[in-house]
Short mmCIF file of C-alpha atoms and ligand atoms in Angstrom, two decimals:
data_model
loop_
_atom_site.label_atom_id
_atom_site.label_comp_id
_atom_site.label_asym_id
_atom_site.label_seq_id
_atom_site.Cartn_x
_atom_site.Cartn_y
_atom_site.Cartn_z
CA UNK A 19 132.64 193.98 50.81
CA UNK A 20 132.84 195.00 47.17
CA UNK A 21 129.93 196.06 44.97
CA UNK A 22 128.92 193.01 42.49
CA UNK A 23 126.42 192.32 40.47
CA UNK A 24 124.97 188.33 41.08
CA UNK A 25 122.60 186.43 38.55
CA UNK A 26 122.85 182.84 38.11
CA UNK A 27 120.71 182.05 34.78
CA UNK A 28 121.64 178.66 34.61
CA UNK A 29 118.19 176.82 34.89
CA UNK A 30 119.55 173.71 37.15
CA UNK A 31 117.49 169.98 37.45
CA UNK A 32 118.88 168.34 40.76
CA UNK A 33 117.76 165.15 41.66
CA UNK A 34 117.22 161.19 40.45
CA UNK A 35 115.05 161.39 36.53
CA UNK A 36 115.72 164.78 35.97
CA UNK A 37 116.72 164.32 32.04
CA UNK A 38 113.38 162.87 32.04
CA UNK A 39 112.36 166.62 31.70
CA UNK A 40 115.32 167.38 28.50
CA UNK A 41 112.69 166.80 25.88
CA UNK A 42 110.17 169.83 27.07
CA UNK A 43 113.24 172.28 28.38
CA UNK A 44 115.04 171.62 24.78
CA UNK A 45 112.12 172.28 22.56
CA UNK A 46 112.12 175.84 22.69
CA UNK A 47 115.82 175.98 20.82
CA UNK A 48 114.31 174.04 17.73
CA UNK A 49 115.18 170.21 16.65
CA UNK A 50 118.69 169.73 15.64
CA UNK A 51 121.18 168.82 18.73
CA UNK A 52 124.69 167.79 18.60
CA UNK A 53 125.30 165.80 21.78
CA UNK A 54 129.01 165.69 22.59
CA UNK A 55 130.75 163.19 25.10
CA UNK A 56 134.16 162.05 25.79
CA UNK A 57 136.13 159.01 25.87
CA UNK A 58 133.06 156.41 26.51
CA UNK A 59 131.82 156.36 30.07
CA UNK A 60 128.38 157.14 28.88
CA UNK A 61 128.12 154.34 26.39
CA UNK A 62 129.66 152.12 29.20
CA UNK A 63 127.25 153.21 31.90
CA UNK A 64 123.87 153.40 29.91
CA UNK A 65 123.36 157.19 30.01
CA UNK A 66 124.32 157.45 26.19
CA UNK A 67 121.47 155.11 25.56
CA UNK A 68 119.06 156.69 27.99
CA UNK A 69 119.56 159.78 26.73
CA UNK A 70 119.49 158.63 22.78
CA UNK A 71 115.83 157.45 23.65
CA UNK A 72 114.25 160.42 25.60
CA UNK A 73 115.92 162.69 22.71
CA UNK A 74 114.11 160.17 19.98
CA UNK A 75 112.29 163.47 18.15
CA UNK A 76 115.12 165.38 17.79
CA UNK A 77 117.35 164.78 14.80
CA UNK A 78 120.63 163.85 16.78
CA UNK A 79 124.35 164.42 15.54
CA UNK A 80 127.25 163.30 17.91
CA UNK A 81 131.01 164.32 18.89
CA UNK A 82 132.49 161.85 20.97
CA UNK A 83 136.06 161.07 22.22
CA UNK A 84 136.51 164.64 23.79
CA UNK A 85 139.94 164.10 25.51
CA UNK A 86 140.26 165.33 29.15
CA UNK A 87 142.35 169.19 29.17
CA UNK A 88 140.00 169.39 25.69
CA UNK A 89 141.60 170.35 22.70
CA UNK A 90 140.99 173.20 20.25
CA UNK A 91 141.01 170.17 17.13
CA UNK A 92 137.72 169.02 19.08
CA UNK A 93 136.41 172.66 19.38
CA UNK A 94 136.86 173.09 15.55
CA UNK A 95 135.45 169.75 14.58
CA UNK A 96 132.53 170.27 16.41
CA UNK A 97 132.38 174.12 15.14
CA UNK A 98 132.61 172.64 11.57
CA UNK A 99 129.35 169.75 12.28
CA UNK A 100 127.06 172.66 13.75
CA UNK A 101 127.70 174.76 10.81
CA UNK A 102 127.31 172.28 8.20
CA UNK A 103 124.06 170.89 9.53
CA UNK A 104 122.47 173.88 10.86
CA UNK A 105 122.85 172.48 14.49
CA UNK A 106 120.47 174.45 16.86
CA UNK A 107 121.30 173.48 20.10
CA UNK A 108 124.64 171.57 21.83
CA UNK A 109 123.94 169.01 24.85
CA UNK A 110 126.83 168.25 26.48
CA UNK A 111 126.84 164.84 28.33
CA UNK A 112 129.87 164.79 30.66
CA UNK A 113 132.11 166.40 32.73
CA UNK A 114 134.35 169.93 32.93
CA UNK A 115 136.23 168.96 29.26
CA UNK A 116 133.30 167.90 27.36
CA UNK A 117 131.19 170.90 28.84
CA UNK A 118 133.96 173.36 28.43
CA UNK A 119 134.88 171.76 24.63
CA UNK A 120 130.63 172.31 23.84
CA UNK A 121 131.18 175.99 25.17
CA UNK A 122 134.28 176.70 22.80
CA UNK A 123 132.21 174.73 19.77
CA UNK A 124 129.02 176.70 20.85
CA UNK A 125 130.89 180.12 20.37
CA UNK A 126 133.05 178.97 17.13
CA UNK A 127 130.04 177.87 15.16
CA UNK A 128 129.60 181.78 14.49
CA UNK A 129 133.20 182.23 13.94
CA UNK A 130 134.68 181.00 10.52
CA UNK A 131 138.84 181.20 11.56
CA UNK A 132 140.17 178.53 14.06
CA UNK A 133 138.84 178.58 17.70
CA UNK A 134 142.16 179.31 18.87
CA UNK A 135 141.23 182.78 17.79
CA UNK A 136 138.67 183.41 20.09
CA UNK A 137 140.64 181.27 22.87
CA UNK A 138 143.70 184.08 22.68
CA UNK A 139 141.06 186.88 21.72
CA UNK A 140 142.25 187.27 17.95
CA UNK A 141 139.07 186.74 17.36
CA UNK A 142 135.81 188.08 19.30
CA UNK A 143 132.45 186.34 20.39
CA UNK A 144 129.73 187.49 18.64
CA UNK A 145 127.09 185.16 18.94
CA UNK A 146 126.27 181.26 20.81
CA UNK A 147 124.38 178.34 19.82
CA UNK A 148 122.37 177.22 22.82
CA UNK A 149 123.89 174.73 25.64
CA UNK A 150 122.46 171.92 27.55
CA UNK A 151 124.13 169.69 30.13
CA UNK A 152 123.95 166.64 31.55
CA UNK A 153 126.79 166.41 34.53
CA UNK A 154 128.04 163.04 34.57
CA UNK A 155 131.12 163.61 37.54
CA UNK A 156 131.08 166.46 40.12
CA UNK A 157 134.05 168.61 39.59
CA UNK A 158 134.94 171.58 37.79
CA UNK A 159 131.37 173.72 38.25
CA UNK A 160 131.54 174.10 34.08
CA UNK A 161 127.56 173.17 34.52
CA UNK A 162 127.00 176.77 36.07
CA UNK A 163 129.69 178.93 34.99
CA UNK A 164 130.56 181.00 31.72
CA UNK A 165 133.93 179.74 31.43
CA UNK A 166 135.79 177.05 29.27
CA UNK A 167 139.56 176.03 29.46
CA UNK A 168 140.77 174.75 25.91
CA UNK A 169 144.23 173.21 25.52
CA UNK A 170 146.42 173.49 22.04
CA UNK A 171 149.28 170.58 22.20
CA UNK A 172 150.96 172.22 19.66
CA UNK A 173 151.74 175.67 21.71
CA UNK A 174 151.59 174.07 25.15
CA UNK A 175 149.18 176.33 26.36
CA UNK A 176 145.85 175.74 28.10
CA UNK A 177 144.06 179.40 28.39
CA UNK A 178 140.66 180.48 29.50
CA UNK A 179 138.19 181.76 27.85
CA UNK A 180 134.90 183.28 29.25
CA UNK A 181 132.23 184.88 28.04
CA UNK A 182 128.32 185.39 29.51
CA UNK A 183 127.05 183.55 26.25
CA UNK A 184 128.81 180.55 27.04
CA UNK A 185 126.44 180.12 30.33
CA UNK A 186 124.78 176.79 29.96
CA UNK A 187 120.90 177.65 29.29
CA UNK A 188 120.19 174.16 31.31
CA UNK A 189 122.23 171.61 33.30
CA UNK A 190 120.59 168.61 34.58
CA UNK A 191 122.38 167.40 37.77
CA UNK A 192 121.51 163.54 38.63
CA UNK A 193 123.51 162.17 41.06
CA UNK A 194 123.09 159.06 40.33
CA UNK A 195 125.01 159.76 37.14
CA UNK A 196 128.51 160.39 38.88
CA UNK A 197 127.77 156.56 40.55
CA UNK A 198 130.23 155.26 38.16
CA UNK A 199 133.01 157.62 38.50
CA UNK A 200 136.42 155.99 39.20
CA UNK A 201 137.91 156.94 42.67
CA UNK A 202 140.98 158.56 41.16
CA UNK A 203 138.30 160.85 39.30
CA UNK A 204 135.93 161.30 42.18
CA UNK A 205 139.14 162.57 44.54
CA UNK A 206 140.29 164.85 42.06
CA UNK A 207 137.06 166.23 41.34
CA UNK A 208 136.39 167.14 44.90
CA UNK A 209 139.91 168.62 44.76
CA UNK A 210 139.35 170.89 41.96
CA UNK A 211 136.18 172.04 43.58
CA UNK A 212 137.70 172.53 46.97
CA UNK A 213 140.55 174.46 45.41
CA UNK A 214 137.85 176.61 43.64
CA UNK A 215 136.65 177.55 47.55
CA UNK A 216 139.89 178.47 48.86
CA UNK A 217 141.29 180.75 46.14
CA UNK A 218 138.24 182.70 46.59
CA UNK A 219 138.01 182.08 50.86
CA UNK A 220 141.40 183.46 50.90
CA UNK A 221 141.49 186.97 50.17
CA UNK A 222 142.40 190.34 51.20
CA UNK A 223 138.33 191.98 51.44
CA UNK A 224 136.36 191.48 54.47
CA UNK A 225 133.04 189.12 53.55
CA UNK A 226 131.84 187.20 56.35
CA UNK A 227 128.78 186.03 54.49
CA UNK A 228 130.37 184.49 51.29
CA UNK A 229 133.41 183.12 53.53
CA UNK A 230 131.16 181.29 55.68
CA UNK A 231 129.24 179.99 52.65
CA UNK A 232 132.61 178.87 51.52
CA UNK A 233 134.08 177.18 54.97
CA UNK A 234 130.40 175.11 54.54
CA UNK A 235 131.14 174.20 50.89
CA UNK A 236 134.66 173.01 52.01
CA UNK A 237 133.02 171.05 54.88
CA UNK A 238 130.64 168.95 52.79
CA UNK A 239 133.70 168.19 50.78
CA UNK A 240 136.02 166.63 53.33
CA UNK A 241 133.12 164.94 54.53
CA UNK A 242 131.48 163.23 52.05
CA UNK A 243 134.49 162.46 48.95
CA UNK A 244 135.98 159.49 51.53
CA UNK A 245 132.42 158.38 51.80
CA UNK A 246 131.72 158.79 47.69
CA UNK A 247 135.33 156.52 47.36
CA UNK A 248 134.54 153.94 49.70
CA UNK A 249 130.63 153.81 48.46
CA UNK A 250 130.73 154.69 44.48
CA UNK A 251 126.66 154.12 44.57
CA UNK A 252 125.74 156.58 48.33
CA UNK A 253 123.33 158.46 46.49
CA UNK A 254 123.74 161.04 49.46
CA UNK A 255 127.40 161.58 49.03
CA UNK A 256 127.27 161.99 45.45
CA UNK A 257 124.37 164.66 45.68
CA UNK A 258 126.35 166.31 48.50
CA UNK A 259 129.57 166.64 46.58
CA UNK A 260 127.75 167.62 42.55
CA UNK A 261 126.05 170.38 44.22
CA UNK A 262 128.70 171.14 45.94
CA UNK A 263 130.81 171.83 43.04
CA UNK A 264 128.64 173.78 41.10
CA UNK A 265 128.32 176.42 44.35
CA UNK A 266 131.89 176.57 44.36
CA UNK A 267 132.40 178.27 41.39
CA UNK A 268 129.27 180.11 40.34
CA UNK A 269 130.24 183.44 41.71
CA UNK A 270 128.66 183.41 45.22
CA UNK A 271 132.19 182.43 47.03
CA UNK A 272 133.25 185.29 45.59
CA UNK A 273 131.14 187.86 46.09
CA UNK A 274 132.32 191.36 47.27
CA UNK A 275 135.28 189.83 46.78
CA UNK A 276 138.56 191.05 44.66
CA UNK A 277 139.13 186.88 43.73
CA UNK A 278 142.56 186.10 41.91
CA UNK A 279 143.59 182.54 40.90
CA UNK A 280 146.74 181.23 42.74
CA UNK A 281 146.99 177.57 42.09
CA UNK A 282 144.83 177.63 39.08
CA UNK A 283 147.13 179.03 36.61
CA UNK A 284 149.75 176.92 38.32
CA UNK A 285 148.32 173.69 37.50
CA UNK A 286 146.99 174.82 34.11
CA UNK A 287 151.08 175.02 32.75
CA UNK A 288 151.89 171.69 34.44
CA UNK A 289 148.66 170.45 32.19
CA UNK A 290 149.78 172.54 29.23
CA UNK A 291 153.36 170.36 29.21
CA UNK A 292 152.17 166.89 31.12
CA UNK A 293 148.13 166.41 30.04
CA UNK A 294 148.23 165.95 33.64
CA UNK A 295 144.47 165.34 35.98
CA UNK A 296 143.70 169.40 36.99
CA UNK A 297 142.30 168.28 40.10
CA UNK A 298 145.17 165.84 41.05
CA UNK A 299 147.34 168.67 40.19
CA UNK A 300 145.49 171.09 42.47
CA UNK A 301 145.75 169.45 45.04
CA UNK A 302 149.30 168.46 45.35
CA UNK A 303 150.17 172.26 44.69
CA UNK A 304 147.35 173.68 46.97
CA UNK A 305 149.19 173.01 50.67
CA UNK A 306 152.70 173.84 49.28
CA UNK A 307 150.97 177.45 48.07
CA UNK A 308 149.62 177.58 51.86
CA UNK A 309 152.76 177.45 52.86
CA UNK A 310 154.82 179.31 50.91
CA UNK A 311 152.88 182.52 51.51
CA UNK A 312 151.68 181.75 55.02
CA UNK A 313 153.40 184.93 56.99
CA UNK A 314 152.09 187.53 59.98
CA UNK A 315 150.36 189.01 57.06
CA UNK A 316 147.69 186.08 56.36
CA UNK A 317 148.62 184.03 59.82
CA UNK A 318 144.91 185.54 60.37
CA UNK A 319 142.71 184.15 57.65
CA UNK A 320 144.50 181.24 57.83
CA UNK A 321 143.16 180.93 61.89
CA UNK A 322 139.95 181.19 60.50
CA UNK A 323 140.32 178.28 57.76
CA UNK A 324 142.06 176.19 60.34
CA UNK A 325 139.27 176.40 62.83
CA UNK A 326 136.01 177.13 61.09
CA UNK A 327 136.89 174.73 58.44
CA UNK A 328 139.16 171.70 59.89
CA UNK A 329 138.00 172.38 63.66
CA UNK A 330 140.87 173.09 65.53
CA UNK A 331 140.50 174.84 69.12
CA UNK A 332 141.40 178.58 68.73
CA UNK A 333 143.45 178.41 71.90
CA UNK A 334 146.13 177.22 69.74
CA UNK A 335 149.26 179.75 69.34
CA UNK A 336 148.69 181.41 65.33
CA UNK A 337 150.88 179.81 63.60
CA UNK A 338 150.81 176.36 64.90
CA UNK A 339 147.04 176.85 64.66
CA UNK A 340 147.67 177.94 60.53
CA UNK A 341 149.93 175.12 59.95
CA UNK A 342 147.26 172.44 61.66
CA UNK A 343 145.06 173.46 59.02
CA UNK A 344 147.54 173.47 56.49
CA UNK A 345 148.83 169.72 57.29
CA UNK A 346 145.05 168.94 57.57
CA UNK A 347 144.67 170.09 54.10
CA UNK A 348 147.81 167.55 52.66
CA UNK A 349 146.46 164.85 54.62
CA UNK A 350 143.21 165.18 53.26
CA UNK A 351 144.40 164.99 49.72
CA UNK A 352 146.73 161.92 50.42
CA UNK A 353 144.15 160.44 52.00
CA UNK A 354 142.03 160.17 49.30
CA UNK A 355 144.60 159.41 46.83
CA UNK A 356 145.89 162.22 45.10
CA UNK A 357 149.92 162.81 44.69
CA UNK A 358 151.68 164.65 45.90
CA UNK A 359 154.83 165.31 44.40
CA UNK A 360 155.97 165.98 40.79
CA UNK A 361 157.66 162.66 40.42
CA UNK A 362 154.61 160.49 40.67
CA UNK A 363 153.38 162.59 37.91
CA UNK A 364 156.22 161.83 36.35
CA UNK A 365 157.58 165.64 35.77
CA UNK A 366 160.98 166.84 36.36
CA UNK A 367 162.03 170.05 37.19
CA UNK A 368 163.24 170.79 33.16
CA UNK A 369 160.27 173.25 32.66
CA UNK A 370 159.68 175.39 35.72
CA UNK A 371 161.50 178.61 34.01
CA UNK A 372 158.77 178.49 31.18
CA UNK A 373 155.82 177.10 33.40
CA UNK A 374 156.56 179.91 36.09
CA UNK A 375 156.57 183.04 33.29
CA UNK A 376 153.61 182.01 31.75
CA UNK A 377 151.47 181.05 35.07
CA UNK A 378 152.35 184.62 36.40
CA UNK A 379 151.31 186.19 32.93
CA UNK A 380 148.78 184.32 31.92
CA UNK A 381 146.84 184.08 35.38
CA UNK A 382 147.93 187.81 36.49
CA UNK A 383 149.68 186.35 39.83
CA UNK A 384 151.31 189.63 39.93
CA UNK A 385 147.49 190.47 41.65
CA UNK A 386 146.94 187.51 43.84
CA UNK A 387 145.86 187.68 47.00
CA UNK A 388 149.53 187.60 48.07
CA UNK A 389 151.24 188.72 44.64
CA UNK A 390 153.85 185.81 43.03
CA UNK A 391 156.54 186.51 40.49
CA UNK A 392 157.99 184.02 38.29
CA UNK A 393 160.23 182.98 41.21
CA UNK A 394 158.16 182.82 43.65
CA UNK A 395 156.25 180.35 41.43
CA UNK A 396 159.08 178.47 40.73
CA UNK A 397 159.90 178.13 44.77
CA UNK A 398 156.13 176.58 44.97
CA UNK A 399 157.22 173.78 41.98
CA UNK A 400 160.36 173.28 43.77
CA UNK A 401 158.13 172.44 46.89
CA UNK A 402 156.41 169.75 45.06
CA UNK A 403 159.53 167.53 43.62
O1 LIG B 19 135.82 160.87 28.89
P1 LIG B 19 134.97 159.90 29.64
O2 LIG B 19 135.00 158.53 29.09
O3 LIG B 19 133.58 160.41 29.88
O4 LIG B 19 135.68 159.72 31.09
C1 LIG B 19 135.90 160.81 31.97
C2 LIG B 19 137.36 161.26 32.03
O5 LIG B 19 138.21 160.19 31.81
C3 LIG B 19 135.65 160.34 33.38
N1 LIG B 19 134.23 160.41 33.75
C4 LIG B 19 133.44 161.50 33.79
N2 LIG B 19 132.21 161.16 34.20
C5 LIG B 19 132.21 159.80 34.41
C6 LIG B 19 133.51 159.33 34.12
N3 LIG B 19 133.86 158.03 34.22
C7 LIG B 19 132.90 157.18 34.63
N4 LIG B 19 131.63 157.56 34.94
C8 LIG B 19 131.26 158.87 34.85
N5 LIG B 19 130.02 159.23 35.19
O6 LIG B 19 136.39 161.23 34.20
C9 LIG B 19 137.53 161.68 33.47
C10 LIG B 19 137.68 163.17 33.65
O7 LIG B 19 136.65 163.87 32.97
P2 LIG B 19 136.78 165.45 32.78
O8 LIG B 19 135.58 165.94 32.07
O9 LIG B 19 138.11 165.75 32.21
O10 LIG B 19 136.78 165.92 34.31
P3 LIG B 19 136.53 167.30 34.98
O11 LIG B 19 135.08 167.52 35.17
O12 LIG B 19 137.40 167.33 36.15
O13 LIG B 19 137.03 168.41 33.89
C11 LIG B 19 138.35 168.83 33.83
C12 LIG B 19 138.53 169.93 32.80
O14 LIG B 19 137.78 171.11 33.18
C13 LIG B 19 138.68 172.24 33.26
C14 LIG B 19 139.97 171.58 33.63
O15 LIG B 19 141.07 172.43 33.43
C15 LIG B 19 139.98 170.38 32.73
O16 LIG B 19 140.33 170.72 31.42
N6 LIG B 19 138.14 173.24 34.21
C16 LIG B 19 137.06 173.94 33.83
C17 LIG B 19 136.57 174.99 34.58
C18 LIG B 19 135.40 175.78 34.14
N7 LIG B 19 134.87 175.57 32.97
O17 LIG B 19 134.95 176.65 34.86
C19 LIG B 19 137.19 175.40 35.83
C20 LIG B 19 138.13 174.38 36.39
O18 LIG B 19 138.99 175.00 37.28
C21 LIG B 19 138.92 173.63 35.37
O19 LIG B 19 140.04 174.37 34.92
ZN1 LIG B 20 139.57 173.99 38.82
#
């Protein structure tokens, strides 16, 4: 293992009522929110109403229609509403974009340039408005990280940015709140949080206790997003899966760790060019990474994902042992009805000498757990057409 340092500040609510207890947790930050949502599942579902009325003595502003892969427009429109109405606080109702967009705003309220700035680190992060959330589709793990991914259309770039300020200072985690999550959405979701788990499960640094956290994470997944699907309202599998996602990406899979993206900056170009579904496009990439870089170098961890993880007997020869667990992974996906090739996402191969530079530069996959160039990355597109 790695040294690390571990804190998770994020106060978390889990459980049926919990924005019942918003009013109390949010007076501390003073009386002005702006509550930000996206395209109008919370209006449709009741929660925007709910919420309106708990929140009743606090002076409420409101920026809705928060695309999915958010957009830096949104980040400086809400930047501009917190700084012309002394906003205290931000409560984000939603999932990853409209939590990640109410990060960016929460940071650019103290910045007077565009966003993009601090997204490209032109500019720096000096200071935060306050955060709240209120998770509305398990996913992304946005409700307990620092990070925020922020698109700009008009440079076809989607780019991280993190910083500790960013950390929501509350997330309230209902399950009951993801009941109305489409099934597209609920098996991308679990996608995106499964791929979280394996890029930090595989890995060149010994850590038994964080990889078996991980191989449990990964287990709840596969067995409770067919269940979520086939039973929107199973209270159970929706609790399973939202906490779930906000343990796969919170730190603990990773630490001790050395943790480099793969996939992640892989599917962030093809949603840079296509405004494609990150989890969708996770998981058609995820098993074609596996087995591109599958060799008698990582035959090994890949034993250990194929039988601690998907169950196979360990009597199995290696590699047909690693590649049960790898076809087990591509099943799982198509199973639950993710693509899995380019061409249902519509996307040709017209783009993969740009997509592949930038992935490798922007997400450092010159350091991955088994290093990719440009070409490399371009093989792994190829694999998906
Ligand atoms: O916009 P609305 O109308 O709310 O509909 C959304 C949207 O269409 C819908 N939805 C969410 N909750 C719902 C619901 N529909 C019905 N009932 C509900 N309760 O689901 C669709 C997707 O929402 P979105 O917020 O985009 O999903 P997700 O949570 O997957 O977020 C994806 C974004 O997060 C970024 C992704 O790149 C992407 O931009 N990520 C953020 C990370 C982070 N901050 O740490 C890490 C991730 O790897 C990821 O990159
Ligand atoms: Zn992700």
């Amino acid at each position: 293992m790695n040294n690390f340092e571990f804190s998770l500040p994020t106060q978390v609510l889990f459980g049926k009522g919990q924005e019942e207890n918003l009013p109390e947790r949010l007076k501390p930050y003073g009386t002005k929110i702006l509550m930000t949502y996206g395209g109008g599942s919370i209006k449709k579902n009741g929660l925007y109403d709910k919420l309106k009325n708990l929140l009743k003595d606090f002076e409420i502003f409101e920026l809705g229609g928060i695309d999915p892969n958010p957009r830096v427009e949104s980040v400086n429109e809400g930047a501009r509403i917190c700084r012309e109405n002394g906003i205290d606080m931000i409560l984000a109702v939603g999932g990853g974009s409209t939590i990640d967009c109410s990060k960016a705003i929460a940071a650019a309220a103290y910045y007077e340039g565009n966003a993009w700035d601090l997204v490209i680190g032109k500019g720096k992060i000096t200071n935060a408005l306050p955060l709240a959330v209120v998770l509305t589709i398990a996913a992304t793990g946005s409700e307990t990280d620092a990070a925020a991914v922020i698109s700009n259309e008009k440079t076809n770039e989607k780019l991280l940015l993190g910083h500790p300020l960013l950390l929501p200072k509350v997330s309230v985690l209902n399950p009951e709140n993801t009941f109305t999550v489409p099934a597209y959405q609920t098996a991308a979701g679990s996608s995106d949080m499964m791929s979280h788990v394996i890029e930090a499960y595989f890995d060149n640094i010994e850590a038994f206790v964080p990889d078996a956290i991980s191989e449990g994470l990964l287990r709840a997944a596969i067995k409770y997003t067919p269940i979520a699907i086939k039973e929107p309202d199973n209270y159970e599998a929706r609790a399973q899966l939202m906490w779930t996602s906000s343990l796969a990406l919170n730190n603990l899979t990773e630490t001790g760790k050395s943790f480099m993206w793969s996939c992640h900056y892989i599917e962030h170009e093809l949603s840079a060019f296509y405004d494609i579904t990150h989890g969708a496009g996770l998981a058609m990439i995820t098993p074609k990474w596996m087995r591109y870089i599958l060799s008698d170098k990582t035959v090994d961890k890949f034993c250990d994902y194929a039988a601690n993880v998907w169950g196979f007997s360990r009597e199995l020869d290696k590699f047909e042992l690693a590649n049960k667990g790898i076809d087990a992974t591509e099943e799982f996906f198509k199973n639950i009805g993710m693509p899995m090739t380019l061409g249902e996402f519509g996307i040709d191969d017209s783009k993969f000498d740009v997509m592949a530079e930038n992935a490798v530069k922007n997400g450092y996959l010159n350091m991955a757990y088994v290093p990719l160039t440009p070409s490399d990355v371009k093989e792994i597109l190829k694999m998906c057409l």
